[in-house]
Coordinates of C-alpha atoms and ligand atoms in Angstrom, one line a residue:
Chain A
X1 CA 95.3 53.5 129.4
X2 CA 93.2 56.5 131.6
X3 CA 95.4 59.8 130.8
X4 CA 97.5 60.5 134.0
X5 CA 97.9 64.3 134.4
X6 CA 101.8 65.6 134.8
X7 CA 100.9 68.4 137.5
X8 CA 104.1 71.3 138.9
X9 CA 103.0 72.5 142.3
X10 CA 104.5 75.5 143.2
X11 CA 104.4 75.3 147.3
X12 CA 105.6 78.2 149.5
X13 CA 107.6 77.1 152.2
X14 CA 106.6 78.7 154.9
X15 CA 102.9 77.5 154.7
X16 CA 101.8 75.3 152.3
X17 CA 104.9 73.4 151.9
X18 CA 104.8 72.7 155.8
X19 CA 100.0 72.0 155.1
X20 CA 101.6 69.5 152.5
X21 CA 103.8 67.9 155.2
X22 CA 101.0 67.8 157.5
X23 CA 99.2 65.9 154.9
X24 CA 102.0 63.6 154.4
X25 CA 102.4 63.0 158.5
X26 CA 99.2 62.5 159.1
X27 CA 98.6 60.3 156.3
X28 CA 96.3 61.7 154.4
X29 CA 95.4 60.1 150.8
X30 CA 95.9 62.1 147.7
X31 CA 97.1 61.7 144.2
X32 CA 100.5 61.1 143.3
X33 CA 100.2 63.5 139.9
X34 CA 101.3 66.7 141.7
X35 CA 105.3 68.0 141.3
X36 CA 106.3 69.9 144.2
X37 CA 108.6 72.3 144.2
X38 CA 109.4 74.3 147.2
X39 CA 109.7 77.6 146.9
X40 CA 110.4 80.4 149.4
X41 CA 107.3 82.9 148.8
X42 CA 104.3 82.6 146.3
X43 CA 105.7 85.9 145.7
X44 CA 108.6 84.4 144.2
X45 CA 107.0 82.0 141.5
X46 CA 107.7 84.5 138.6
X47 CA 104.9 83.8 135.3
X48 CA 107.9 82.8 133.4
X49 CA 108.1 79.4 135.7
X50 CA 104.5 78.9 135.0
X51 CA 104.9 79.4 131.4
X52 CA 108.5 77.6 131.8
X53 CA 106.4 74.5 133.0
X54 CA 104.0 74.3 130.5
X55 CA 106.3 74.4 128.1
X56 CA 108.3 71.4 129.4
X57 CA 105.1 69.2 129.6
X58 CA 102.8 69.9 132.7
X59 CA 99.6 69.4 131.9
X60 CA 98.5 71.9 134.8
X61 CA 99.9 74.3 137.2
X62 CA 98.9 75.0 140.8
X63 CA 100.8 77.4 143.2
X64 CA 99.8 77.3 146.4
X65 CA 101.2 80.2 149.4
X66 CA 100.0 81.9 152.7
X67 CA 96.2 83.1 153.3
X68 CA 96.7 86.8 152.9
X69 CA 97.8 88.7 155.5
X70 CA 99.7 85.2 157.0
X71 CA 102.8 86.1 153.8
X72 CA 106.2 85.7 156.2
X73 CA 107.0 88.4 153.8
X74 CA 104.5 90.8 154.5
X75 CA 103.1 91.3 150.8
X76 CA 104.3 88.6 148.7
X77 CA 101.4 87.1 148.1
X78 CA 99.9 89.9 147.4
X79 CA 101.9 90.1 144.0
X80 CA 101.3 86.2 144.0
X81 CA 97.8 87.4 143.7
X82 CA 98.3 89.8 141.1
X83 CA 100.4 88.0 139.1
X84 CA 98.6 84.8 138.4
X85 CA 95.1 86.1 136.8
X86 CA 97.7 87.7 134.1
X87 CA 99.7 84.7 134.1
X88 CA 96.2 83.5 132.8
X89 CA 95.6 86.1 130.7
X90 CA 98.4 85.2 128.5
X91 CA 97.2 81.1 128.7
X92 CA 94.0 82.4 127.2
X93 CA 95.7 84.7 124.4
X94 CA 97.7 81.9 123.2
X95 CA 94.8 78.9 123.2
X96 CA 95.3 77.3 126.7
X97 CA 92.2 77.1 129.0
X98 CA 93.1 79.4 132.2
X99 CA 91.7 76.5 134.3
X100 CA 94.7 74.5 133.8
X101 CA 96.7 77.3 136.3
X102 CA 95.0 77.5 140.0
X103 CA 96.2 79.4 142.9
X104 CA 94.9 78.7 146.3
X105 CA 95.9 79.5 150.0
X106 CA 96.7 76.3 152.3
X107 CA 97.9 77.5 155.8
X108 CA 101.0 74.8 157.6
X109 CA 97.6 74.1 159.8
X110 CA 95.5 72.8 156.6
X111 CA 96.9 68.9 156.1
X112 CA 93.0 68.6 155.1
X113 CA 93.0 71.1 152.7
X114 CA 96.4 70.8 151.2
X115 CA 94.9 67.0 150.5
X116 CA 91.1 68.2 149.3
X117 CA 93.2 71.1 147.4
X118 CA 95.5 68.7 145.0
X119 CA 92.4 66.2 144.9
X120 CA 89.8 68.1 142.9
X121 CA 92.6 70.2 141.2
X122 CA 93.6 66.7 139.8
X123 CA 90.9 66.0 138.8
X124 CA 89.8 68.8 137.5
X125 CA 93.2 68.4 135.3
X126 CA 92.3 64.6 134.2
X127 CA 89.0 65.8 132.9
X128 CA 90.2 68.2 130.6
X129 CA 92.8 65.6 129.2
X130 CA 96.2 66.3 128.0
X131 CA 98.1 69.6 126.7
X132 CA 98.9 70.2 123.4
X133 CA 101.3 72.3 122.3
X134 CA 102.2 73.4 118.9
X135 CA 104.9 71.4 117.8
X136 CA 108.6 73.0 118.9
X137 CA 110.6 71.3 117.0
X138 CA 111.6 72.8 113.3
X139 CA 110.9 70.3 110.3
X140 CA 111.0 71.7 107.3
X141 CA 109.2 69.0 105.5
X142 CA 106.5 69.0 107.7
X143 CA 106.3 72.6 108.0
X144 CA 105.6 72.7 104.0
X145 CA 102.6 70.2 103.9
X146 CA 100.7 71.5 101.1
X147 CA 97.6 69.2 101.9
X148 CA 95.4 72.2 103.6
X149 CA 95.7 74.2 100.7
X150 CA 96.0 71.4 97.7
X151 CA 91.8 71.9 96.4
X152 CA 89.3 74.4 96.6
X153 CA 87.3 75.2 99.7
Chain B
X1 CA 144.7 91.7 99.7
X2 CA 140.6 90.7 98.6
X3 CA 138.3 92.9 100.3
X4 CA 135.9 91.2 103.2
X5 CA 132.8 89.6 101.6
X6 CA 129.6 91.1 102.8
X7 CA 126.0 89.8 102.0
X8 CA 122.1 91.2 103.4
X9 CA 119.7 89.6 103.0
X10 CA 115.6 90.3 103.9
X11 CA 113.1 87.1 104.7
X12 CA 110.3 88.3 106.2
X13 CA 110.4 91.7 106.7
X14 CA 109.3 95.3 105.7
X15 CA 112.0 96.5 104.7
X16 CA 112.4 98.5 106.9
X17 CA 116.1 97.1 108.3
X18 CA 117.6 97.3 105.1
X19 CA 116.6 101.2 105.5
X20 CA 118.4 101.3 108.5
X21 CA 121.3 100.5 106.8
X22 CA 121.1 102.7 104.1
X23 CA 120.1 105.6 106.9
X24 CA 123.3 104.9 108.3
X25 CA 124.4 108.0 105.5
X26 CA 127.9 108.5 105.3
X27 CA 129.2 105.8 107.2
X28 CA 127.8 103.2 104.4
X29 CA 130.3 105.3 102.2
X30 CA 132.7 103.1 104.6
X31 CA 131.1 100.0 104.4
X32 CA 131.4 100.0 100.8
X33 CA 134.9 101.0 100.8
X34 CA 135.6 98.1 103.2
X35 CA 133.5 95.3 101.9
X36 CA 132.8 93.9 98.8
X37 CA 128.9 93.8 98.9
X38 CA 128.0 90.9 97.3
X39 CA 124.6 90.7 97.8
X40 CA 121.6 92.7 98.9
X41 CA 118.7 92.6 97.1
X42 CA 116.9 95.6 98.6
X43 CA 119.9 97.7 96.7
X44 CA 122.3 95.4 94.2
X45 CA 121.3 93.1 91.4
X46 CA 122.2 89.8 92.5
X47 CA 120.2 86.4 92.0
X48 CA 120.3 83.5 94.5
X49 CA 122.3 81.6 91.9
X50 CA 125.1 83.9 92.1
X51 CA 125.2 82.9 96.2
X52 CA 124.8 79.1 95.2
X53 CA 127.6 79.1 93.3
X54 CA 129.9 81.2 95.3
X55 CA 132.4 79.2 97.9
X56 CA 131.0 77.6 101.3
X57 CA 132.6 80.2 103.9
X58 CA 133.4 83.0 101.5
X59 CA 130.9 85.5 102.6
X60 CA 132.9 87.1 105.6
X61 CA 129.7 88.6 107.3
X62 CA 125.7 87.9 107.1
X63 CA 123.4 90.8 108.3
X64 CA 120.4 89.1 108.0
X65 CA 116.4 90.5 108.4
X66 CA 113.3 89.0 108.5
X67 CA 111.7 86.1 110.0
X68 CA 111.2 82.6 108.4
X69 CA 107.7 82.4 106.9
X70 CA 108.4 80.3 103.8
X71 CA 110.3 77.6 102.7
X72 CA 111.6 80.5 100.1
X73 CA 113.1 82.5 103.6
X74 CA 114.9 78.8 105.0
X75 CA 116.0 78.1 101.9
X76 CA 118.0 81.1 101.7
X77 CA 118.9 81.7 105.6
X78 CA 120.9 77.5 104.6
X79 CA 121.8 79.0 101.5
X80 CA 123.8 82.2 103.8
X81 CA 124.4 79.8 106.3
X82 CA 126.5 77.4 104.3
X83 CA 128.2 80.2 102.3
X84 CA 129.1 82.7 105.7
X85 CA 131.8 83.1 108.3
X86 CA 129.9 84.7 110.7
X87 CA 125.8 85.0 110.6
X88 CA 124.1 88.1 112.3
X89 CA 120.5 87.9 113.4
X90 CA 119.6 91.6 112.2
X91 CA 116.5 93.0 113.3
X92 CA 114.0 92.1 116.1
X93 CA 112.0 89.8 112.8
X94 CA 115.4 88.0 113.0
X95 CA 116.4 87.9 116.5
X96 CA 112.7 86.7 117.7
X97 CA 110.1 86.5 114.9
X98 CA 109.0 90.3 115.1
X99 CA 105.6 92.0 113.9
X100 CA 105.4 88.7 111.3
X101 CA 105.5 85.8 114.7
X102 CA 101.8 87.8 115.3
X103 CA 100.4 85.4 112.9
X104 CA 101.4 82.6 115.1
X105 CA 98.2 83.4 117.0
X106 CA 96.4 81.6 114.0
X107 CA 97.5 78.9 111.8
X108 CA 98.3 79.1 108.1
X109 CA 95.2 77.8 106.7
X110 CA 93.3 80.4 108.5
X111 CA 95.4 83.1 107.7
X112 CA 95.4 82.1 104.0
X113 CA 91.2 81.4 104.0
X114 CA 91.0 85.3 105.5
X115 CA 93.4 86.9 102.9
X116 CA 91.5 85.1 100.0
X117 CA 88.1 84.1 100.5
X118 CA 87.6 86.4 103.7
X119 CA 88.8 89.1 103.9
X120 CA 85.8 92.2 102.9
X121 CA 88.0 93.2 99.8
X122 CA 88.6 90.1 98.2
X123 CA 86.6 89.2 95.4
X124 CA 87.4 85.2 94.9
X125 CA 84.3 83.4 94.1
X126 CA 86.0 80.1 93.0
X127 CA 88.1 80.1 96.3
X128 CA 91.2 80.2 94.4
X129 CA 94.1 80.0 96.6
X130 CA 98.0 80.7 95.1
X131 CA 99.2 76.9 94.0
X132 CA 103.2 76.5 95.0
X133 CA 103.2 74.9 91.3
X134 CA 101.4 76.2 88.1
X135 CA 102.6 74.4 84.7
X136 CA 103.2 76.7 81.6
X137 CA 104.5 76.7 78.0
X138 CA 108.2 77.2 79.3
X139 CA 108.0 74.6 82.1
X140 CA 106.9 74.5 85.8
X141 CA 106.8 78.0 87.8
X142 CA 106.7 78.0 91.9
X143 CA 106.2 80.5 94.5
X144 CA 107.1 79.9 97.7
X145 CA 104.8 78.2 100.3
X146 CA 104.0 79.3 104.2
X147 CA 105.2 77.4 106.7
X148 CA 102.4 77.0 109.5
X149 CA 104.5 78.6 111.8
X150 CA 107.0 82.0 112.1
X151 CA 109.9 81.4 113.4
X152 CA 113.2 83.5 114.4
X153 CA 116.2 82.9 112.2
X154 CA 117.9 81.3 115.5
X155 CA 114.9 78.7 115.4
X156 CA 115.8 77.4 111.8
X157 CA 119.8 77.8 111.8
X158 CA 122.9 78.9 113.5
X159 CA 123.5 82.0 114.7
X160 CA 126.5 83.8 115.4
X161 CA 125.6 87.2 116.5
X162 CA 122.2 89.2 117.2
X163 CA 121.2 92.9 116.8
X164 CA 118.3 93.6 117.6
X165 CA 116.0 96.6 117.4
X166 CA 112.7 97.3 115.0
X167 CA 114.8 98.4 113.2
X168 CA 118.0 98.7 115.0
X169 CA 119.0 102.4 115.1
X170 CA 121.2 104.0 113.2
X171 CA 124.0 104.8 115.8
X172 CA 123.9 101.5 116.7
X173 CA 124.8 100.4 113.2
X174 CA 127.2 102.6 112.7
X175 CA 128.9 101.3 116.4
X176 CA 128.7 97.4 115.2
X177 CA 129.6 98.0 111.8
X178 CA 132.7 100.1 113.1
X179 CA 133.5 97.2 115.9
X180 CA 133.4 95.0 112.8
X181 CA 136.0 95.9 110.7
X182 CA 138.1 97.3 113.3
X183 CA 137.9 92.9 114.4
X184 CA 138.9 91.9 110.9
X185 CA 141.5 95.0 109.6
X186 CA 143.4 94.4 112.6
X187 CA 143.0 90.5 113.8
X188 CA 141.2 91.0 116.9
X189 CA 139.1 88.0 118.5
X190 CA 135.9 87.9 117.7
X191 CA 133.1 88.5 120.4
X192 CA 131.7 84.6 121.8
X193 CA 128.9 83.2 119.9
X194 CA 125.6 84.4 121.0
X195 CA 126.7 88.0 121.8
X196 CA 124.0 90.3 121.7
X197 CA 125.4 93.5 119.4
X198 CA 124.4 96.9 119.3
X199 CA 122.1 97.0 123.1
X200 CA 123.0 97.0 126.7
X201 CA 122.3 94.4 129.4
X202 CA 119.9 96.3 131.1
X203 CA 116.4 97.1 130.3
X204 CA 115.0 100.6 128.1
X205 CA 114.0 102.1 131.7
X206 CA 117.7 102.3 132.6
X207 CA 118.1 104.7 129.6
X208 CA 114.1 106.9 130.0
X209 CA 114.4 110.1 131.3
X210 CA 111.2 110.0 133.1
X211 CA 110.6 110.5 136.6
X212 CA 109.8 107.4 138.8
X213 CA 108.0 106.8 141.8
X214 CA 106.0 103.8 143.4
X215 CA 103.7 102.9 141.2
X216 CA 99.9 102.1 142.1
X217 CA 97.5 101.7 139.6
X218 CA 93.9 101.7 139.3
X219 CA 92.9 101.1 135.7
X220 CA 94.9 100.9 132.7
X221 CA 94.7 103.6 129.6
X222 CA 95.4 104.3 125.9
X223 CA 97.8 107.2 126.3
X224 CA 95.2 109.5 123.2
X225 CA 93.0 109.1 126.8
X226 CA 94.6 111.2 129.3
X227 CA 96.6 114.3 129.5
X228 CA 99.7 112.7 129.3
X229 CA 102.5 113.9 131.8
X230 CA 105.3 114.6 130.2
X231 CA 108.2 114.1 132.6
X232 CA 106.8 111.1 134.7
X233 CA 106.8 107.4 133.7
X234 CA 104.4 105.9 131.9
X235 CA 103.3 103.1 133.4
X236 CA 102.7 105.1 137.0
X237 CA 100.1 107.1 134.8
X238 CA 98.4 104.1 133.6
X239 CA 99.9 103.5 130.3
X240 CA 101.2 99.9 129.3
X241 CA 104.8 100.8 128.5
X242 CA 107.1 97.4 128.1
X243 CA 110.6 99.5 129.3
X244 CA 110.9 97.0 131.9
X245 CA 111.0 94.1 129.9
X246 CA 112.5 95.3 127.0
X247 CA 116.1 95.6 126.6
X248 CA 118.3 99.1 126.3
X249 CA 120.3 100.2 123.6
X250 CA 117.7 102.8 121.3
X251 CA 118.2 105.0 124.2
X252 CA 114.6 104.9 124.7
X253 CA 113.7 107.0 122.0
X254 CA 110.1 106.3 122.3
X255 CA 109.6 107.0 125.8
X256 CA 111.5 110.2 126.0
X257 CA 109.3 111.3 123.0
X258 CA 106.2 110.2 124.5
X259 CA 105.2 107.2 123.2
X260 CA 105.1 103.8 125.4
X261 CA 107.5 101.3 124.3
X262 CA 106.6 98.3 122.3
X263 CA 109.2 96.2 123.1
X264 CA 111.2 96.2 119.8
X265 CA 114.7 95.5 121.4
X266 CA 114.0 92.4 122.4
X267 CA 114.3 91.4 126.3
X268 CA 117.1 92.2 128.9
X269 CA 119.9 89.7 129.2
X270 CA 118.0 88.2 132.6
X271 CA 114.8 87.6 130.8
X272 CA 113.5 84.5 129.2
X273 CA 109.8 85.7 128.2
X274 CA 108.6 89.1 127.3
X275 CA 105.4 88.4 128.2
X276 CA 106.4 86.7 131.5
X277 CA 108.7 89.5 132.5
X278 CA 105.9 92.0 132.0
X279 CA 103.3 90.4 133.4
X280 CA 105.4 90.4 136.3
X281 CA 106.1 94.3 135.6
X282 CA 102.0 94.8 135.6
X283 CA 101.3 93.5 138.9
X284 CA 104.1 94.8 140.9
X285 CA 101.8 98.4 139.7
X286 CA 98.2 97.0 140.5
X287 CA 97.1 98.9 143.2
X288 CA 94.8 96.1 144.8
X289 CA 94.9 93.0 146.7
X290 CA 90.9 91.8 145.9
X291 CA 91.0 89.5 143.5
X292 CA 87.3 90.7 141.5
X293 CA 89.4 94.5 141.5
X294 CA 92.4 93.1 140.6
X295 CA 90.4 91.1 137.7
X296 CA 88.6 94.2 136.6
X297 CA 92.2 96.4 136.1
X298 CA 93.7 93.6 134.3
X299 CA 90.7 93.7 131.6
X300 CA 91.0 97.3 130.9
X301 CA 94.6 96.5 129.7
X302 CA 94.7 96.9 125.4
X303 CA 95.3 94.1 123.2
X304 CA 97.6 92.2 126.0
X305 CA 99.0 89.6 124.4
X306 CA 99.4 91.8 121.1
X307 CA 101.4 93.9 123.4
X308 CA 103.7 92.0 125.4
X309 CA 104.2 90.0 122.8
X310 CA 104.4 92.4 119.7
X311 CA 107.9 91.8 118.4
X312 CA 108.2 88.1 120.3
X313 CA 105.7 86.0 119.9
X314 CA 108.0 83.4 118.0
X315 CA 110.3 83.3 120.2
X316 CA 107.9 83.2 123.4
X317 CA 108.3 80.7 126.4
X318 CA 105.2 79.3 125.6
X319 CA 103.0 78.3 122.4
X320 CA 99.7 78.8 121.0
X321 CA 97.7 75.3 122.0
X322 CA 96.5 73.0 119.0
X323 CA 93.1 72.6 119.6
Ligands
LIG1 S1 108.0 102.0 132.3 FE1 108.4 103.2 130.4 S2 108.1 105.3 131.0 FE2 108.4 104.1 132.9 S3 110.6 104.2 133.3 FE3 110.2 102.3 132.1 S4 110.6 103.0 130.0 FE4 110.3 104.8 131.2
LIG2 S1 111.6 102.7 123.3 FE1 111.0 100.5 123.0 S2 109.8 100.5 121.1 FE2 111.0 102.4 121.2 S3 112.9 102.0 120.0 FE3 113.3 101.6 122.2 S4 112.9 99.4 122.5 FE4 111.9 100.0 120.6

């Protein structure tokens, strides 16, 4: 079976909540990977959600708010905009491409680009296959394999 | 009436909490008076075999330091488990991996190919590495084994209670340990499980002295770069300071000496991720809304994920990726 992407969309709700909408109403076509969640401001999608939703399983994150200068909040995109290339940097420290988190601006006018948006960012995701994770769970027994160590180099 | 049983232990750790303890000077006089130590190998002569045979549940209280790196540390942190009332996470190596959970950036075999065959002072021409077994005369003699990965003691077993601090300072000792056997002389409930001993709820920058202001930042420094101000924050002059997302309770020593925090108490009560919380911190300071501008000031931060993740990496949100 192809490997089907587990996407988290965070989608502010003033615009591109409403651009996904559009999409929807107007029936446009994309894929069915991305998890929405509505949230009130990209301003408000704090890097521990991102990192939260990783963690859980997603194999990539996109948050999506107001072009700037559109924010109903004045600026919170503008620590949106801030916060995700650090967001990133900590993907890279710990092994994750930075790819697999996207940020882009789809206005409650942009039904087209909400759809083109979540298409190629799919995609993108599908290409570069499944996350892996370091296993969380703590098994001793596993944890003491001597096998990488047992001969010489 | 039998004294209270008290036990410390170190798993991977400097050594440096069990200094704490003794720093605490004459209060350990106290301790003493009021416990029956009954082990503690930084300072008695106990072996494990004395803990295995004592009964399950005798040891009143656990302070316990150090990460788990070994199957030697887990065996031990059961061990103390099974034989203790109430189990303390003591010490941020404890509470959340510490300075050891850096080496979860690599994996063992790495880590163990750099120390031996490597590393510029090691002289291994045979690529020897340690063996857990080696037969002799007398029998068969192990040494504990790494694990792959460091973990907190909260990751391996229960936990009752957790002080943190690297190491936790001395008047915050003396205030648990006080709280402590004021509980058990005169029958007061214990705090809930998971109570966090020894810190506030807040963050360090409730307790720094320094001046604050909006903050807008251009570039990031090391603080041997600029003339540091001494009465305004830090991280308005440029300097990666992790008050915000550490928690309170060293009364921010560090800062009010001049030296960014680190991070060593571990994060505020509302906070899930060090790294998370500060990454938030950082761009609520950038002064830039272009994202090429905003790029260039993130890179000249130092070491990033050595520094919002110094003391946490074990216990971060998030972990390293297998590939
Ligand atoms: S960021 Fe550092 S220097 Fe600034 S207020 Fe917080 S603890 Fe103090
Ligand atoms: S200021 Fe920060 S690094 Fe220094 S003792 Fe306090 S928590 Fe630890």
């Amino acid at each position: 079976m192809s490997f089907e992407p587990r996407i988290i969309g965070f989608l502010c709700n003033w615009c591109s909540y409403t651009g996904a909408d559009l999409a929807g109403t107007s029936r446009m076509k994309y894929p069915p990977n991305v998890l929405t969640i509505r949230v009130m401001c990209s301003g408000r999608v704090d890097p521990g959600f991102i990192l939260d939703a990783f963690r859980n399983g997603a194999d990539g994150v996109i948050v999506c708010g107001c072009h700037l200068g559109d924010c109903h909040y004045v600026n919170g995109n503008h620590k949106c905009i801030r916060r995700i290339p650090l967001t990133k940097k900590i993907l890279e420290g710990m092994g994750i491409p930075p790819e697999r988190l996207r940020l882009e601006w789809v206005s409650a006018s942009e039904g087209a680009r909400f759809q083109e948006v979540i298409t190629s960012f799919t995609n993108e995701i599908r290409n570069m296959g499944p996350m892996q994770l370091k296993e969380w769970k703590f098994d001793p027994t596993l944890e003491t394999s001597h096998a990488a160590l047992a001969g010489k180099e | 009436m039998a004294k209270p049983k008290l036990a410390i232990y170190w798993a991977a750790s400097c050594g440096g909490c069990d200094i704490a303890i003794l720093d605490i000077e004459e209060k350990i006089l106290d301790v003493a008076n009021f416990f029956d130590i009954v082990f503690w190998p930084c300072a008695t002569d106990f072996k494990y075999d004395d803990v295995r045979k004592m009964e399950d549940k005798s040891i009143t209280l656990t302070l316990f330091n150090g990460a788990i790196r070994s199957d030697e540390n887990f065996e031990i942190a059961e061990l103390l488990r099974q034989k203790s009332v109430v189990m303390c996470a003591f010490g941020s190596c404890a509470v959340e991996g510490g300075i050891p959970g850096l080496a979860n950036f690599y994996d063992k075999e790495s880590i163990m190919k750099y120390a031996y065959i490597q590393s510029p002072s090691t002289t291994n021409a045979e690529s020897i590495y340690p063996q857990p077994e080696t037969k002799v005369a007398e029998g068969t003699l192990r040494i504990p084994t790494l694990y792959n990965t460091v973990r907190s003691l909260g990751q391996t077993i229960e936990v009752d209670y957790i002080i943190p601090g690297c190491p936790p300072q001395s008047d915050q000792i003396i205030a648990v340990v006080t709280a402590v056997i004021d509980i058990l002389q005169n029958g007061k409930p214990l705090p809930p499980k998971g109570t966090v001993l020894g810190a506030t709820e807040k963050s360090c920058c409730d307790e720094c002295k320094r001046q604050r202001n909006v903050k807008k930042i251009k570039k990031f420094v090391r603080p041997f770069s600029i003339k540091v101000d001494p009465d305004l924050c830090l991280l308005e002059q440029g300097i990666v300071c992790m008050g915000p997302a550490t928690r309170g309770g060293c009364g921010a020593k560090c800062v009010n000496a001049g030296v960014p925090c680190r991070g060593c108490y571990s994060v505020p009560s509302n906070v899930r991720d060090q790294g998370a919380k500060m990454a938030s911190a950082l761009a609520s300071v950038i002064d830039s809304i272009d994202p090429v501008e905003i790029q260039q000031i993130i890179d000249t931060i130092p070491d990033p994920l050595g520094t919002f993740y110094r003391f946490s990496l074990a216990d971060s949100a998030i972990r390293r990726s297998q590939s």
